[in-house]
Coordinates of C-alpha atoms in Angstrom, one line a residue:
M7 CA 119.2 64.6 154.5
S8 CA 119.0 68.4 154.9
G9 CA 115.5 68.6 153.4
H10 CA 116.3 66.8 150.2
D11 CA 114.3 64.0 148.8
L12 CA 117.4 61.9 148.3
V13 CA 121.2 62.2 148.8
L14 CA 123.5 59.6 147.2
R15 CA 127.2 59.4 148.2
S16 CA 130.0 57.8 146.1
R17 CA 133.7 58.0 146.0
R18 CA 133.3 57.9 142.2
V19 CA 130.8 60.5 140.9
F20 CA 131.1 61.3 137.2
L21 CA 130.7 65.1 137.0
P22 CA 131.1 67.3 133.9
E23 CA 134.5 68.4 135.3
G24 CA 135.6 64.9 136.0
E25 CA 135.4 62.0 138.5
R26 CA 135.6 62.7 142.2
A27 CA 134.1 61.8 145.6
A28 CA 130.9 63.7 146.1
A29 CA 127.3 63.5 147.3
V30 CA 124.4 64.3 145.0
A31 CA 121.3 65.9 146.5
V32 CA 118.0 65.5 144.8
S33 CA 114.8 67.6 145.3
G34 CA 111.7 67.5 143.2
G35 CA 113.2 65.3 140.5
R36 CA 116.2 67.5 139.9
I37 CA 119.7 67.6 141.1
A38 CA 119.6 70.3 143.8
A39 CA 123.3 70.4 144.6
V40 CA 126.6 68.4 144.4
L41 CA 127.8 68.3 148.0
P42 CA 131.0 67.2 149.7
Y43 CA 131.3 63.4 150.0
E44 CA 131.0 63.6 153.8
S45 CA 127.4 64.9 153.6
E46 CA 124.7 62.7 155.2
G47 CA 123.0 60.4 152.7
T48 CA 122.9 56.9 151.2
D49 CA 126.4 55.5 150.8
L50 CA 126.8 53.6 147.6
G51 CA 129.9 51.9 148.8
D52 CA 132.1 50.8 145.9
L53 CA 129.5 51.7 143.3
A54 CA 130.2 54.5 140.8
L55 CA 127.5 57.1 140.2
L56 CA 127.0 57.9 136.6
P57 CA 124.5 60.2 134.8
G58 CA 121.7 58.3 133.2
L59 CA 122.6 57.3 129.6
V60 CA 120.9 58.9 126.7
D61 CA 120.3 56.4 123.8
T62 CA 119.4 58.4 120.7
H63 CA 119.0 55.4 118.4
V64 CA 116.2 53.0 119.5
H65 CA 113.6 51.3 117.3
V66 CA 110.6 50.7 119.6
N67 CA 108.3 49.6 116.7
E68 CA 105.0 50.5 118.4
P69 CA 102.3 51.0 117.1
G70 CA 101.9 48.5 114.2
R71 CA 104.8 46.1 114.9
T72 CA 104.4 45.8 118.6
E73 CA 105.0 42.1 118.4
W74 CA 108.6 43.0 117.5
E75 CA 109.0 45.3 120.5
G76 CA 107.0 47.9 122.4
F77 CA 107.4 50.9 124.7
A78 CA 106.8 48.9 127.9
S79 CA 109.5 46.2 127.1
A80 CA 112.0 48.5 125.4
T81 CA 112.0 51.1 128.1
R82 CA 112.1 48.6 130.9
A83 CA 115.2 47.1 129.2
A84 CA 116.7 50.6 128.8
A85 CA 116.2 51.3 132.6
A86 CA 117.8 47.9 133.4
G87 CA 120.8 49.0 131.3
G88 CA 121.3 52.4 132.9
V89 CA 119.6 54.3 130.0
T90 CA 117.2 56.9 131.3
T91 CA 116.3 58.6 128.0
I92 CA 115.7 57.1 124.6
V93 CA 114.9 58.8 121.3
D94 CA 112.6 56.6 119.2
M95 CA 113.3 56.1 115.5
P96 CA 110.5 56.9 113.0
L97 CA 110.4 53.6 111.1
N98 CA 109.3 50.1 111.8
S99 CA 106.2 51.4 113.5
L100 CA 103.0 51.6 111.5
P101 CA 102.4 54.4 110.6
P102 CA 106.0 55.7 110.5
T103 CA 106.5 59.0 112.1
V104 CA 106.4 61.1 108.9
T105 CA 103.3 63.2 109.6
V106 CA 102.0 65.0 112.7
A107 CA 99.1 62.6 112.8
A108 CA 101.6 59.7 113.0
L109 CA 103.5 61.4 115.7
E110 CA 100.3 61.8 117.7
A111 CA 99.5 58.1 117.1
K112 CA 102.9 57.1 118.5
R113 CA 102.6 59.3 121.6
K114 CA 99.1 57.8 122.2
A115 CA 100.5 54.3 121.9
A116 CA 103.3 55.0 124.3
S117 CA 101.3 56.9 126.9
G118 CA 101.5 55.3 130.3
Q119 CA 103.9 52.6 129.2
C120 CA 107.3 54.2 129.5
H121 CA 109.8 53.4 132.2
V122 CA 112.3 56.1 131.0
D123 CA 111.9 59.4 129.3
V124 CA 111.2 59.2 125.5
G125 CA 111.7 61.6 122.6
F126 CA 111.0 61.0 119.0
W127 CA 112.7 61.5 115.6
G128 CA 110.7 62.4 112.6
G129 CA 111.3 60.8 109.2
A130 CA 112.1 62.5 105.8
I131 CA 110.9 60.3 102.9
P132 CA 109.9 61.0 99.3
G133 CA 106.7 63.0 99.3
N134 CA 106.6 64.4 102.9
L135 CA 108.7 67.5 102.4
G136 CA 105.6 69.6 103.4
D137 CA 105.2 67.7 106.6
L138 CA 108.7 68.4 108.0
A139 CA 108.0 71.9 109.4
G140 CA 104.9 70.7 111.2
L141 CA 106.7 67.8 112.8
H142 CA 109.6 70.0 113.8
A143 CA 107.1 72.4 115.4
E144 CA 105.6 69.5 117.3
G145 CA 108.9 68.7 118.9
V146 CA 110.7 65.9 117.1
F147 CA 114.4 66.1 117.6
G148 CA 115.3 66.0 113.9
F149 CA 114.7 63.8 110.8
K150 CA 116.0 60.4 109.8
S151 CA 116.5 59.5 106.2
F152 CA 117.9 56.5 104.3
L153 CA 120.0 56.6 101.2
I154 CA 119.3 52.9 100.6
D155 CA 116.3 50.6 101.0
S156 CA 115.2 50.7 104.7
G157 CA 113.9 47.2 104.8
V158 CA 110.3 48.3 105.2
P159 CA 108.2 49.6 102.2
E160 CA 106.5 52.4 104.0
F161 CA 109.8 54.2 104.7
P162 CA 111.5 54.5 101.2
P163 CA 114.9 56.1 100.8
L164 CA 115.8 59.5 99.4
D165 CA 118.2 60.1 96.6
A166 CA 120.8 62.8 96.9
A167 CA 118.5 65.5 95.4
G168 CA 115.7 64.5 97.8
L169 CA 118.1 64.6 100.8
E170 CA 119.3 68.1 99.8
A171 CA 115.7 69.3 99.4
A172 CA 115.0 68.0 102.9
F173 CA 118.1 69.7 104.3
R174 CA 116.9 73.0 102.8
A175 CA 113.2 72.6 103.9
V176 CA 113.7 73.1 107.6
D177 CA 116.5 74.1 110.0
A178 CA 116.8 70.8 111.8
L179 CA 119.2 68.0 112.6
F180 CA 119.2 65.4 109.9
I181 CA 120.4 61.9 110.8
V182 CA 121.2 59.6 107.8
H183 CA 121.6 55.9 107.2
A184 CA 124.6 56.2 104.9
E185 CA 125.0 53.3 102.5
D186 CA 125.2 53.9 98.8
P187 CA 123.0 51.4 96.9
V188 CA 125.3 51.6 93.8
H189 CA 127.8 49.6 95.8
V190 CA 125.4 47.2 97.5
S191 CA 124.3 43.9 96.0
S192 CA 121.2 41.9 97.0
P193 CA 122.1 38.2 96.7
E194 CA 119.1 35.8 96.8
R195 CA 121.1 33.6 99.2
A196 CA 124.0 34.4 101.7
P197 CA 124.6 31.3 103.8
T198 CA 127.9 32.6 105.2
F199 CA 128.5 35.8 107.0
A200 CA 131.5 36.6 104.7
E201 CA 129.1 36.6 101.7
F202 CA 126.8 39.0 103.5
V203 CA 129.6 41.4 104.4
S204 CA 130.9 41.4 100.9
S205 CA 127.5 42.4 99.6
R206 CA 127.7 45.6 101.7
P207 CA 131.3 46.6 101.3
P208 CA 133.0 49.5 103.1
V209 CA 133.0 51.6 100.0
A210 CA 129.2 51.7 100.2
E211 CA 129.4 53.6 103.5
A212 CA 132.3 55.8 102.4
S213 CA 130.5 56.8 99.2
A214 CA 127.2 57.7 101.0
V215 CA 129.1 59.6 103.8
A216 CA 130.8 61.6 101.0
T217 CA 127.3 62.5 99.6
V218 CA 126.0 63.6 103.1
I219 CA 129.1 65.7 103.6
E220 CA 128.8 67.4 100.3
I221 CA 125.1 68.2 100.9
A222 CA 125.8 69.5 104.4
R223 CA 128.6 71.6 103.0
R224 CA 126.4 73.2 100.3
T225 CA 123.4 73.8 102.6
G226 CA 125.1 74.5 105.9
A227 CA 122.7 72.1 107.5
R228 CA 123.5 70.0 110.6
A229 CA 124.0 66.4 109.7
H230 CA 124.7 63.2 111.6
V231 CA 125.9 59.8 110.2
L232 CA 124.2 56.9 111.9
H233 CA 125.8 53.6 113.0
L234 CA 129.2 53.9 111.2
A235 CA 131.0 50.6 110.7
A236 CA 133.6 51.2 108.0
A237 CA 137.0 52.7 108.6
D238 CA 137.0 54.0 105.0
A239 CA 134.6 56.9 105.9
L240 CA 136.6 58.2 108.8
P241 CA 139.2 60.3 106.9
L242 CA 136.3 62.0 105.0
L243 CA 134.5 62.8 108.3
A244 CA 137.7 64.1 109.9
A245 CA 138.5 66.4 107.0
A246 CA 135.0 67.7 106.8
R247 CA 134.9 68.5 110.5
A248 CA 138.2 70.3 110.3
E249 CA 136.8 72.3 107.4
G250 CA 133.8 73.4 109.5
V251 CA 131.1 71.2 107.9
R252 CA 128.4 70.6 110.5
I253 CA 128.6 66.8 110.6
T254 CA 129.0 64.3 113.4
A255 CA 128.9 60.5 113.5
E256 CA 128.1 57.7 115.9
T257 CA 128.9 54.0 116.1
C258 CA 127.3 51.1 118.1
P259 CA 128.4 48.5 120.6
H260 CA 128.2 45.6 118.1
Y261 CA 130.7 47.3 115.8
L262 CA 133.0 48.0 118.8
T263 CA 132.8 44.5 120.3
L264 CA 132.0 41.9 117.6
L265 CA 134.2 40.9 114.7
A266 CA 133.2 39.6 111.3
E267 CA 135.9 37.0 111.6
D268 CA 134.2 35.4 114.6
V269 CA 130.6 35.2 113.3
P270 CA 129.5 31.6 112.8
D271 CA 127.8 30.7 109.5
A272 CA 124.0 30.7 109.8
A273 CA 124.2 32.8 113.0
T274 CA 121.7 35.4 111.7
E275 CA 121.4 37.0 115.2
Y276 CA 124.6 38.9 114.1
K277 CA 123.0 40.4 111.0
C278 CA 122.7 44.2 111.0
C279 CA 123.1 46.9 108.3
P280 CA 125.8 48.1 107.8
P281 CA 127.4 44.7 108.8
I282 CA 129.8 44.0 111.6
R283 CA 133.2 44.3 110.0
E284 CA 136.7 43.0 110.4
K285 CA 139.2 43.8 113.1
A286 CA 140.9 46.6 111.2
H287 CA 137.6 48.5 111.0
Q288 CA 136.9 48.0 114.7
D289 CA 140.3 49.2 115.7
A290 CA 139.8 52.3 113.5
L291 CA 136.4 53.0 115.1
W292 CA 138.0 53.0 118.5
Q293 CA 140.8 55.3 117.3
A294 CA 138.1 57.6 115.9
L295 CA 136.5 57.7 119.3
R296 CA 139.8 58.6 120.9
D297 CA 140.3 61.3 118.3
G298 CA 136.8 62.8 118.5
V299 CA 135.9 62.0 114.9
I300 CA 133.1 59.8 116.3
T301 CA 131.4 61.5 119.2
C302 CA 128.5 59.1 120.2
V303 CA 127.9 55.4 120.9
V304 CA 124.3 54.3 120.7
S305 CA 122.5 50.9 120.6
D306 CA 120.7 51.0 117.3
H307 CA 118.3 48.7 119.2
S308 CA 116.4 47.0 116.3
P309 CA 114.6 43.9 117.4
C310 CA 112.1 41.7 115.6
T311 CA 110.3 38.4 116.1
P312 CA 112.5 35.3 116.2
D313 CA 110.9 34.0 113.0
L314 CA 112.2 37.0 111.0
K315 CA 115.7 36.0 112.0
A316 CA 115.2 32.7 110.4
G317 CA 116.7 31.8 107.0
D318 CA 120.1 32.9 105.9
F319 CA 122.0 36.3 105.9
A320 CA 120.2 37.4 102.7
T321 CA 116.7 36.9 104.0
A322 CA 116.9 37.4 107.8
W323 CA 115.9 40.8 109.3
G324 CA 118.9 43.0 109.9
G325 CA 119.0 44.4 113.4
I326 CA 120.4 43.7 116.9
A327 CA 118.6 44.3 120.2
S328 CA 121.0 45.7 122.8
V329 CA 119.6 48.7 124.6
Q330 CA 120.0 46.8 127.9
L331 CA 123.6 45.8 127.3
G332 CA 125.2 48.8 125.7
L333 CA 127.0 50.1 128.9
P334 CA 128.7 46.8 129.9
L335 CA 129.5 45.9 126.3
V336 CA 131.2 49.2 125.6
W337 CA 132.9 49.4 129.1
T338 CA 134.3 45.8 128.8
E339 CA 136.0 46.6 125.6
A340 CA 136.9 50.2 126.4
R341 CA 138.7 49.3 129.6
A342 CA 140.7 46.6 127.8
R343 CA 141.8 49.3 125.3
G344 CA 142.9 51.8 127.9
F345 CA 139.9 54.0 127.9
T346 CA 138.2 55.3 131.1
L347 CA 134.7 55.2 132.4
E348 CA 134.7 58.9 132.0
D349 CA 135.2 58.3 128.2
V350 CA 132.2 56.0 128.2
V351 CA 130.0 58.5 130.0
R352 CA 131.0 61.1 127.4
W353 CA 130.1 58.9 124.4
M354 CA 126.9 57.5 125.8
A355 CA 125.4 60.2 128.1
S356 CA 126.7 63.8 127.6
G357 CA 127.6 63.3 124.0
T358 CA 124.3 61.9 122.9
A359 CA 122.3 64.4 125.0
G360 CA 124.3 67.1 123.2
L361 CA 123.7 65.6 119.8
A362 CA 119.9 65.8 120.2
R363 CA 120.2 69.0 122.3
I364 CA 118.2 67.6 125.2
P365 CA 118.5 69.9 128.1
G366 CA 119.0 68.5 131.6
K367 CA 120.1 65.1 130.5
G368 CA 123.4 63.2 130.4
R369 CA 125.2 65.1 133.2
I370 CA 125.3 65.3 137.0
E371 CA 125.1 69.0 138.0
A372 CA 122.7 71.3 139.8
G373 CA 119.5 71.9 137.8
A374 CA 119.8 68.7 135.7
D375 CA 117.2 65.9 135.9
A376 CA 118.2 63.5 138.7
D377 CA 118.7 60.6 136.2
L378 CA 121.4 58.5 137.9
V379 CA 123.0 55.1 137.7
A380 CA 124.7 53.1 140.4
F381 CA 127.2 51.0 138.4
A382 CA 129.7 48.4 139.6
P383 CA 132.6 48.8 137.0
D384 CA 134.5 45.7 138.2
E385 CA 131.6 43.3 138.7
E386 CA 131.2 40.6 136.0
F387 CA 128.2 38.7 134.6
T388 CA 127.4 36.3 131.8
V389 CA 124.7 37.5 129.3
D390 CA 121.6 35.3 129.3
G391 CA 119.3 36.3 126.5
A392 CA 116.2 34.9 128.2
S393 CA 116.7 37.1 131.2
L394 CA 116.8 40.4 129.2
H395 CA 113.8 42.7 129.3
H396 CA 113.6 43.0 125.5
R397 CA 110.5 41.4 124.1
H398 CA 112.4 38.6 122.5
P399 CA 115.6 36.8 123.7
V400 CA 117.5 36.9 120.3
T401 CA 120.9 38.4 120.8
P402 CA 124.4 37.7 119.5
H403 CA 125.8 38.5 123.0
H404 CA 124.2 35.4 124.7
G405 CA 126.9 33.6 126.8
R406 CA 129.4 36.5 126.7
R407 CA 131.2 37.4 129.9
L408 CA 131.0 41.1 130.5
T409 CA 132.4 43.6 133.0
G410 CA 130.1 46.2 134.6
V411 CA 126.8 45.7 136.3
V412 CA 124.0 48.3 136.7
H413 CA 122.7 48.0 140.3
T414 CA 120.1 50.8 140.3
T415 CA 118.8 53.3 137.8
W416 CA 117.0 56.5 139.0
L417 CA 114.7 58.5 136.8
R418 CA 114.3 62.0 138.2
G419 CA 115.3 60.7 141.6
V420 CA 113.0 57.6 141.7
P421 CA 114.1 54.0 141.0
A422 CA 113.1 53.1 137.4
G423 CA 111.8 49.9 136.0
D424 CA 108.9 48.8 138.1
V425 CA 106.3 51.5 137.5
P426 CA 106.2 53.5 134.2
R427 CA 107.1 57.1 135.2
G428 CA 108.7 58.2 131.9
R429 CA 107.5 61.4 130.2
F430 CA 107.7 62.6 126.6
L431 CA 110.5 65.0 125.7
T432 CA 110.2 67.5 122.9
R433 CA 112.8 69.5 121.0
G434 CA 113.4 72.9 122.4
E435 CA 112.0 72.1 125.9
Q436 CA 113.9 74.1 128.5
L437 CA 114.5 73.4 132.2
A438 CA 112.2 75.3 134.5

C-alpha cells in the first residue's frame, strides 16, 4: 500500500468537491492523499466512503447522571452510527459545565472511556458571566443558554438582558434553546400528545428566535438556534441571514422523520422540547435545508432512565436518544424527498464541523483526520431498541424500517467501537 497505513478504495467517495471513485490513503491517523481509484488497497465494493459525522448536540450526562448515559455508552453508540466526533452539552451532568473546575471534572470523568473524539460546550447561566472567558480560554467551543426552563434546576435560563450580557462578555459562539416561556404553558397533566404540542406552540419558538436575532444584530455576536422544529421561525432566520446577522440554525432527525399526527397517546418516548410537530412544519424544515436556511442536522441525543419516561406527556422527561440512528434516519427520508447522500454529508459532517470550527473533521481531503465511514446506502434494517449501544433501549424509532447501514467506522484510520481511542478536542486547536 505504498508505505501507507491504510488505503480504502470506493467507487463512491464523498469529497469536498463532490462524489467520485477514488482511493483514500491514511498515514499516522491523517489522510495522506486522495489517490486514483485504481490504486492498490482495500476495496470496499459497493460501500460508499463518507467522512465521519460530527454531532455537535449530544447530552452525555456524565458525571452526576451517569445512570442516564455516560461517555463509554454514548461514544460507542456514536461510533456504531458513523459519528466520529461529538460535542457534549453542558447540562444534565453534575456539575454542569459552567466553570473551569466543572469542565476539568467532566474531562476527568470522560478520560479513557471515549470511542470517538469529544469536545465540550460551556454553559451561560445567571451568575456565571465572569466564568465565560476562562472556559473559552480552556477550549470550550462556545456557550449554551436557555430562554426557558431547562428541566434541571442547576442550569437556569437567561432572560433577554442576561443573554445580551453573555453575548457581549466574550467573543464566542452562543447556541440557544429558543422557546419563549410567555407562550408556553405547563399543564399538570397531558395524557395526549396533542395536548403536549399545544402547550408549546410554534409561536414560542418564533418569538424566542426573534429575540436571539435582535440580540445578535445589536451585538454582532455569532449565534446559533438549536433543534428548530417550527416553520414559523424560518422566515425570520432567512431575513436575518440575508441582512448579514451572524445567525445559523439546526434541526434534528426526529423533527425530520416523525409526525405529531402519528404519535400514539401515552407514547412518552416521543416527548422532546420543542415537540415533534405536524407535517406542514416538517415539510418546511426540509425546504429550509434545501434553501440553506438550516445548515446542520444533529441528534440532540438526550437520554434518561426508563422510569423518567413514565407518566404522561406533562411529567415525562423530554428527550430522544438517537446518536446511533441519525444517519439512516435522515438518509431514509432525504432520499425519499429527492435529496442526495452528498446533501446528508453536508448537513451532518462538514456543516457541523464548520459550525463548531473543528479543524480536520467532517471532510475527506489530504491533511484531515482519517475519520471515515463505510456506508451501505441501499441496505435496509429494522431498528431494535435493545440492540442499540445507548445505555437504555427507550426510543421512538423501535420497529422502524430504515435504509442505510454503517459497516465500519474508522477513527483516525483505526476501526472505532471496541477500544476507546477518542481524544479531547479544544476550540482553536490546529492541525499539525
